[in-house]
Coordinates of C-alpha atoms and ligand atoms in Angstrom, one line a residue:
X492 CA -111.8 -105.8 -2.3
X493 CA -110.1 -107.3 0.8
X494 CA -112.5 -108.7 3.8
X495 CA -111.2 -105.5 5.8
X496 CA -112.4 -103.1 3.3
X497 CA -115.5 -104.7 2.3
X498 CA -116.9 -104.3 6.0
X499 CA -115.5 -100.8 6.6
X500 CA -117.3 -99.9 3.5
X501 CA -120.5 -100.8 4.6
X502 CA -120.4 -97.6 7.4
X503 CA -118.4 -95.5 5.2
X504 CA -119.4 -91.7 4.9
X505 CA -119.6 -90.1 0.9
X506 CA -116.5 -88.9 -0.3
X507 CA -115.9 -85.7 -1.9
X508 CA -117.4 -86.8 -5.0
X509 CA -120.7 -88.2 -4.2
X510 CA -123.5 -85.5 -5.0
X511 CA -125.1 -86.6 -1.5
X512 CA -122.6 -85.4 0.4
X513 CA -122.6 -82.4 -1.7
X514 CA -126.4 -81.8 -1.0
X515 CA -125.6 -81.8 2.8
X516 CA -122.7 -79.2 3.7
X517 CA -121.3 -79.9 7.0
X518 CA -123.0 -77.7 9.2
X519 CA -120.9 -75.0 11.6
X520 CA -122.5 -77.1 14.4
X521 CA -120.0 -79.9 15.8
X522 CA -121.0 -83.4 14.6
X523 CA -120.1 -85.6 18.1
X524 CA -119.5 -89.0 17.9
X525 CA -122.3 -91.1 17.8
X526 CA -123.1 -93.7 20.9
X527 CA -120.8 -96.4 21.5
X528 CA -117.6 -94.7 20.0
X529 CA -115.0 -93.6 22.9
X530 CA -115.0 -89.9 23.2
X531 CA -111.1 -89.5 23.4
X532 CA -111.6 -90.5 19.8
X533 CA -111.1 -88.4 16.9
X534 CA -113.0 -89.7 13.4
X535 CA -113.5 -86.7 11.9
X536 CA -112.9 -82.6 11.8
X537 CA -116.5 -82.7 11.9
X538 CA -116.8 -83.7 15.8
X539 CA -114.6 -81.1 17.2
X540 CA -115.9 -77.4 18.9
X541 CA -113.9 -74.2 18.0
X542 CA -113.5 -75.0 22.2
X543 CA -112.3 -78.3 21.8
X544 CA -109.5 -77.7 18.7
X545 CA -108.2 -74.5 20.7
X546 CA -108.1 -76.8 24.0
X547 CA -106.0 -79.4 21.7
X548 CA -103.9 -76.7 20.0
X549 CA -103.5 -75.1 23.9
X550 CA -101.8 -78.6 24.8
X551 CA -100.1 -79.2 21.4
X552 CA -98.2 -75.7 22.2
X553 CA -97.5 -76.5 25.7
X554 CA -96.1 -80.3 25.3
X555 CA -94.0 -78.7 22.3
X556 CA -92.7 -75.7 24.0
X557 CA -91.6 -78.0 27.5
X558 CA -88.3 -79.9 28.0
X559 CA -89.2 -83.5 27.2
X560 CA -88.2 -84.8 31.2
X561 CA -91.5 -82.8 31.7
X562 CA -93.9 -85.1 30.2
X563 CA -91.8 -87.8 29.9
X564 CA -94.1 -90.5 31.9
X565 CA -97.5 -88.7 30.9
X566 CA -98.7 -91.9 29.3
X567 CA -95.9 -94.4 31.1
X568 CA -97.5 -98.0 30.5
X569 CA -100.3 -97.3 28.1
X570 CA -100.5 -99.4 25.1
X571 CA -101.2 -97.9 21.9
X572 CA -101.2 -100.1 18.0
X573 CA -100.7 -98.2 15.0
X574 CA -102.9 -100.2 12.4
X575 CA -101.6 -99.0 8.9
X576 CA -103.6 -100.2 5.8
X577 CA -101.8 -97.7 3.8
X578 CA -98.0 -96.2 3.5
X579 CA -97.5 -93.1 5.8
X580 CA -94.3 -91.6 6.6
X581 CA -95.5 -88.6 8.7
X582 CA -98.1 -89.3 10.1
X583 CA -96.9 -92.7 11.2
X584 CA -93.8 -91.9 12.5
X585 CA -95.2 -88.8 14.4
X586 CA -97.9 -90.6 16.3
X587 CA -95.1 -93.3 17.2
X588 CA -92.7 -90.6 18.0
X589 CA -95.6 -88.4 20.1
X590 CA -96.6 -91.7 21.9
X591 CA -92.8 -92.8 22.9
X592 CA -92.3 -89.1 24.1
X593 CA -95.3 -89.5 26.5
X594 CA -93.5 -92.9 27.8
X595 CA -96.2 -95.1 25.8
X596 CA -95.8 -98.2 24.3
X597 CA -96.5 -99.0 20.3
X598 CA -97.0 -101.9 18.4
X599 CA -97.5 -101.6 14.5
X600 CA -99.3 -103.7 12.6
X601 CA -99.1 -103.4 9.1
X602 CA -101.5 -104.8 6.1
X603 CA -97.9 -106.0 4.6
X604 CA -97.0 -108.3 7.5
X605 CA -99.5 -109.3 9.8
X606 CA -102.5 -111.8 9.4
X607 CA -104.6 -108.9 7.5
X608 CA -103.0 -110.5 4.4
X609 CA -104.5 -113.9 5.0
X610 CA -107.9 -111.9 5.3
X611 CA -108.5 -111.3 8.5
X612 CA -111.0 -108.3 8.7
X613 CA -110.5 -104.9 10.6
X614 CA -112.5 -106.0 13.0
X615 CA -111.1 -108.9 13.9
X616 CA -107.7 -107.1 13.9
X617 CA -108.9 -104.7 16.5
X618 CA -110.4 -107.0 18.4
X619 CA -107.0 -108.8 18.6
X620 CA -105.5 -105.8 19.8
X621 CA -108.3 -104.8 22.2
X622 CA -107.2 -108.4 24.1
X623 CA -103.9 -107.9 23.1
X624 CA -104.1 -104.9 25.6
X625 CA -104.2 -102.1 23.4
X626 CA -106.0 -99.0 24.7
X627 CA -105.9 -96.4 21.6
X628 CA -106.2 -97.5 18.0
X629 CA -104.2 -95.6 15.5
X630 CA -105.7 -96.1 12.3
X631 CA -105.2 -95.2 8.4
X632 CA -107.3 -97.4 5.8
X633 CA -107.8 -97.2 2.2
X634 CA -112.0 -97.5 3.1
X635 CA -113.5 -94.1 3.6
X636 CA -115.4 -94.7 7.3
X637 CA -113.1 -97.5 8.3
X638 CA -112.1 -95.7 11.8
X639 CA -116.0 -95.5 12.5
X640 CA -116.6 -98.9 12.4
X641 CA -113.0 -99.8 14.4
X642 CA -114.2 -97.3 17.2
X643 CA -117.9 -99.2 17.6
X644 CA -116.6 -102.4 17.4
X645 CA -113.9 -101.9 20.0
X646 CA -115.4 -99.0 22.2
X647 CA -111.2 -98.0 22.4
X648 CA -110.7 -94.5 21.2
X649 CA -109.8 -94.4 17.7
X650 CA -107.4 -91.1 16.1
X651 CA -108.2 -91.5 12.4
X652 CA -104.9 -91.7 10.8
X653 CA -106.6 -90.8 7.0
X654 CA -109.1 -93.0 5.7
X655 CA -109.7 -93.3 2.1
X656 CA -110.6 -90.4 0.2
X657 CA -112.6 -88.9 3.3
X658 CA -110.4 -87.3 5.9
X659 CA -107.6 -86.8 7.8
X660 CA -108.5 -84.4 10.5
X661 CA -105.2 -84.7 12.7
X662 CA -103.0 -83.1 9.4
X663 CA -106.3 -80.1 9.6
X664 CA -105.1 -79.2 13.4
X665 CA -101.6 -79.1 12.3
X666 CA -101.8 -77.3 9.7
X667 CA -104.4 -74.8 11.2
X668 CA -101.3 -74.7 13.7
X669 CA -99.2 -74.2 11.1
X670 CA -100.9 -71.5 9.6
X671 CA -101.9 -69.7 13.1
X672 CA -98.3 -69.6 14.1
X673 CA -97.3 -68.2 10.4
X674 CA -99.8 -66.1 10.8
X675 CA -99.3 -64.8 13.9
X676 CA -102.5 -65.4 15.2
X677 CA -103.2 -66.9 18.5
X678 CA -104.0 -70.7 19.1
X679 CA -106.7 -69.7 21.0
X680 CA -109.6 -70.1 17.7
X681 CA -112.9 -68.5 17.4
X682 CA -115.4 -68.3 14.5
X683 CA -113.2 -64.8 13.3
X684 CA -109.6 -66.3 13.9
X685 CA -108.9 -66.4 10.5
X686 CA -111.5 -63.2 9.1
X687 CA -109.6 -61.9 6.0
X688 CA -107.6 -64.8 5.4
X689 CA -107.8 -66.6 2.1
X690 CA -106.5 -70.3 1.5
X691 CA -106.2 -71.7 -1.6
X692 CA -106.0 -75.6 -1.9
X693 CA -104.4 -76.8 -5.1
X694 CA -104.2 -80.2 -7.3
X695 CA -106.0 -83.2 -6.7
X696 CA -108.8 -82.7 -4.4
X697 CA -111.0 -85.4 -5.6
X698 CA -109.2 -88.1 -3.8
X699 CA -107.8 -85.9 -1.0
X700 CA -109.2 -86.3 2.9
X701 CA -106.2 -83.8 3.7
X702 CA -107.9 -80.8 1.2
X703 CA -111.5 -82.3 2.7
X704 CA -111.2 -82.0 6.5
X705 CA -109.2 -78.2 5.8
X706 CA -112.1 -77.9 4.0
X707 CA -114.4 -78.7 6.9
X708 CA -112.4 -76.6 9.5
X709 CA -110.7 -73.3 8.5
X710 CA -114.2 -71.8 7.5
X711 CA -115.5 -72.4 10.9
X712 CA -112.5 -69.8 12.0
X713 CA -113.7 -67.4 9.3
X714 CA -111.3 -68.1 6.4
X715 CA -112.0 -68.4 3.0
X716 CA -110.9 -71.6 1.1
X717 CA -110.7 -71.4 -2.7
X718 CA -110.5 -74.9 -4.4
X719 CA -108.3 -75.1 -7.4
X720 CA -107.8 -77.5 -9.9
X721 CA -109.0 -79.3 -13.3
X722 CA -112.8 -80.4 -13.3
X723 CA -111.4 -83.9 -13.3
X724 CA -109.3 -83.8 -9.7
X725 CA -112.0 -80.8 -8.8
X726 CA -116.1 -81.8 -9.4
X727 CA -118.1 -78.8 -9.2
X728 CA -119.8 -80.6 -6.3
X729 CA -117.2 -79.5 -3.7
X730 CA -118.5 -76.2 -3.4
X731 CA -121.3 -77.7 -1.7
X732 CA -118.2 -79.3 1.1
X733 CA -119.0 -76.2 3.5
X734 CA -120.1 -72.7 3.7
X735 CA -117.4 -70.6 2.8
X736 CA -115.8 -72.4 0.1
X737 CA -115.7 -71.3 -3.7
X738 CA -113.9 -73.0 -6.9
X739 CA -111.5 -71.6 -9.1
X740 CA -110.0 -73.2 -12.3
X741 CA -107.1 -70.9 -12.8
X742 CA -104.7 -71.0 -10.2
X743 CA -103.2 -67.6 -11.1
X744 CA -106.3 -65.8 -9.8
X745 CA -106.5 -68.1 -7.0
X746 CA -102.7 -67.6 -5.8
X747 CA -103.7 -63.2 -6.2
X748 CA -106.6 -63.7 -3.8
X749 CA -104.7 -65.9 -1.2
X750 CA -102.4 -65.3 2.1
X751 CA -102.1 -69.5 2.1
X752 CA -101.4 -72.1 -0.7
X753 CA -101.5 -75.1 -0.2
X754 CA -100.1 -77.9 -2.7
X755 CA -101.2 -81.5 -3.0
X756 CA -100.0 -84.3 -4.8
X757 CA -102.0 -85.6 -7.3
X758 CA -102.6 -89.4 -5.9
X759 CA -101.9 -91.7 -8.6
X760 CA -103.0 -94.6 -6.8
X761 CA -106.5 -93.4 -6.7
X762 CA -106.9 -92.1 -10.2
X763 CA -108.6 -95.5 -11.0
X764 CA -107.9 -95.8 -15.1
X765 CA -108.1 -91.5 -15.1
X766 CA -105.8 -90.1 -17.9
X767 CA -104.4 -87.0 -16.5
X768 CA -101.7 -85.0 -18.9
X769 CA -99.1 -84.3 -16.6
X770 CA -97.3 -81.3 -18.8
X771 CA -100.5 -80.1 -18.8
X772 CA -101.2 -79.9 -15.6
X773 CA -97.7 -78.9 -14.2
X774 CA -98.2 -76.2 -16.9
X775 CA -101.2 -74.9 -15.4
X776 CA -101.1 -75.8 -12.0
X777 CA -97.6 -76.1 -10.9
X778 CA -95.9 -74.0 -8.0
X779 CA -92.7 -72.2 -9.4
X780 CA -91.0 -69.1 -9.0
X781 CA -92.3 -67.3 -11.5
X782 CA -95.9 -68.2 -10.7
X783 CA -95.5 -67.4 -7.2
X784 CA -93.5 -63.8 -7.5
X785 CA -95.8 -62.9 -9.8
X786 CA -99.4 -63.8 -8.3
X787 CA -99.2 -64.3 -4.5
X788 CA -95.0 -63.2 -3.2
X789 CA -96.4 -63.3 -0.1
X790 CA -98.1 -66.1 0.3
X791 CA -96.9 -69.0 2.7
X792 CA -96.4 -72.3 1.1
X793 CA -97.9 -75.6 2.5
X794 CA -97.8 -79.2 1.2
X795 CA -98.9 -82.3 3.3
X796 CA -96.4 -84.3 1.5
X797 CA -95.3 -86.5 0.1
X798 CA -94.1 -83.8 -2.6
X799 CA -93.6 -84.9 -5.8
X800 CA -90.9 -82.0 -7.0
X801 CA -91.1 -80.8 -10.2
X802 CA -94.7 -81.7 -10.8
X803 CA -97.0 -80.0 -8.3
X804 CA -94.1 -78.2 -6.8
X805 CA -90.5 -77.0 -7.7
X806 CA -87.7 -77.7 -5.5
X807 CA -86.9 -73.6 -5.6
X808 CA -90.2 -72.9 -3.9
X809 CA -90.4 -76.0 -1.9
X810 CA -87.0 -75.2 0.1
X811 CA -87.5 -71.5 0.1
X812 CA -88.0 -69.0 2.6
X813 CA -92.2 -69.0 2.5
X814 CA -92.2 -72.8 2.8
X815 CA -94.0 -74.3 6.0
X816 CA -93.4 -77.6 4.8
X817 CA -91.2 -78.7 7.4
X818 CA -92.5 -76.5 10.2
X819 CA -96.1 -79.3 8.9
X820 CA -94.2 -81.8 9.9
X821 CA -92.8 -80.3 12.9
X822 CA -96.2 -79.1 14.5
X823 CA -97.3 -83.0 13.7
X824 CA -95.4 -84.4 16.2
X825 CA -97.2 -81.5 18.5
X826 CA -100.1 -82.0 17.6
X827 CA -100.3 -85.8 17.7
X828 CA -98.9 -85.8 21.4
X829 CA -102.0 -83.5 22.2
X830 CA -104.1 -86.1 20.2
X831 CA -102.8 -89.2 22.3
X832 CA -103.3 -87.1 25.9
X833 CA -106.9 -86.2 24.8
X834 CA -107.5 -89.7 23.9
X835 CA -106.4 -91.5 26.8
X836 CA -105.5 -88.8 29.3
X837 CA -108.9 -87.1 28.6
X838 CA -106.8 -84.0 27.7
X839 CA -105.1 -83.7 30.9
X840 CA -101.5 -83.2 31.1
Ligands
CP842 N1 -99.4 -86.0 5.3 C1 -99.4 -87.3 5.3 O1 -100.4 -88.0 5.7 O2 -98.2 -87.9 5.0 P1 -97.9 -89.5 5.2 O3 -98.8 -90.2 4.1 O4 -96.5 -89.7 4.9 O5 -98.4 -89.9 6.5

């Protein structure tokens, strides 16, 4: 365990997993940040009203729907760092992409080429970019609670850019505007948005903060979220996650129930000496065709990526006409550029 991750530990929130967390669902209530930590910050799902996530989905809409000239120098001269303890290709590029669009500057500073690999702990690091003259930390870490203990020890706001097997509550709000917009629902949210509206969330969910914080938020807007997957990537405990959340093992009569699937991958570099039996599982819990036409033809198709086609997912369904995949990604970019506003603009644009 790397300096970095033993202190980020040492604040870090239970995971999935952990039959503590399971005692104590999330309440409906918001969770906001405790004292100290910047309130442009965003550490959780957890911390957001229904008021606050339709204010940020108002501005993601907004910022995405205007010609670029009009927001060009919404952030001109901030400095923002990107602290990436973990590959990202989306999420990375999107908040580097959202930041530059608002005339920001980024620095990234990876765990693969900066002083982090001589042992320098997260703290330190963000210290370094606090004088350094950074104003908004960007952060994904492998340690469940790392972006807590970032945002108190810098007082910067902090976006959590997924942190360990915990959460990752910017992919939630693009996928709730994802699924709002597929829906046809306004991005206006209240608790009964989403009444009648079932989501399931397939594959690994154990080690998954994007399944966790969708978890935490689309039953606050009414939804139902079915959990589906083997006990081994699914303990019974999640049920426990929030209100409104059951667990199904067999994903056909979880796809007939459901108006959303979403697909994850199943995170090999967290199974931690697990044996799963992959032609087992793409038998039983793979996407296809003939899974899909037959159980749920309806149904629009998510994935957070990365896919892994052919296993979790076939290329036929992946690339098909139900697939939101790359609208995801799109509505990242969005939604990020609404994040970095809130953050350092206080919302105002
Ligand atoms: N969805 C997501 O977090 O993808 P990246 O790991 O590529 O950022």
């Amino acid at each position: 365990m790397s300096p970095a991750t033993k202190s980020a530990s040492k604040s870090a929130p239970k995971s999935v997993p952990k039959k503590a967390a399971a005692q104590s669902p999330q309440p409906k209530a918001t969770t906001p940040p405790a004292d100290g930590i910047h309130p442009g910050s965003l550490l959780s799902i957890t911390q957001l009203s229904l008021e606050e996530v339709s204010n940020i989905l108002a501005l993601a809409e907004r910022l995405a729907g205007e010609p670029l000239s009009k927001h060009a120098t919404l952030l001109e001269n901030r400095k923002l760092a990107l602290l990436f303890y973990e590959s990202s290709t989306r999420t990375r590029t999107s908040f580097e992409l959202a930041a530059k669009s608002l005339g920001a500057m980024t620095t990234l500073v990876s765990d693969k080429s900066s002083s982090i690999e001589k042992g320098e702990s997260l703290k330190d690091t963000g210290l370094t970019l606090r004088a350094l003259g950074a104003e908004c930390i960007i952060l994904r870490h492998n340690a469940s609670g790392s972006p807590y203990l970032l945002a108190k020890h810098t007082g910067l706001p902090v976006l959590n850019a997924g942190d360990g097997m915990h959460e990752h509550p910017s992919q939630a709000l693009l996928d709730l505007r994802t699924i709002l917009s597929r829906l046809g629902k306004k991005q206006a949210v209240t608790e009964t948005t989403l009444d009648g509206i079932t989501v399931c969330i397939t594959g690994d969910i154990l080690h998954s903060r994007v399944a966790r914080s969708n978890a935490l938020l689309l039953p606050r807007l009414g939804a139902k979220v079915i959990l589906c997957g083997p006990q081994q990537l699914l303990p019974p405990e999640a049920v426990d996650l929030s209100p409104g959340i059951t667990l199904e093992r067999d994903f056909d009569k979880a796809l007939q129930q459901s108006q959303v699937a979403m697909m994850l991958r199943i995170q090999k570099e967290r199974l931690a000496g697990m044996q799963i039996d992959l032609a087992d599982y793409q038998k039983q819990y793979q996407l296809n065709e003939d899974r899909y036409f037959k159980h749920a033809p309806n149904a629009v198709v998510m994935h957070p990526g990365p896919m892994i086609r052919g296993l979790e997912i076939t290329a036929d369904i992946a690339d098909g006409p139900s697939s939101a995949i790359e609208e995801q990604v799109r509505n990242g970019l969005a939604i990020r550029m609404a994040l970095l506003a809130r953050a350092l603009n206080g919302g105002a644009a």
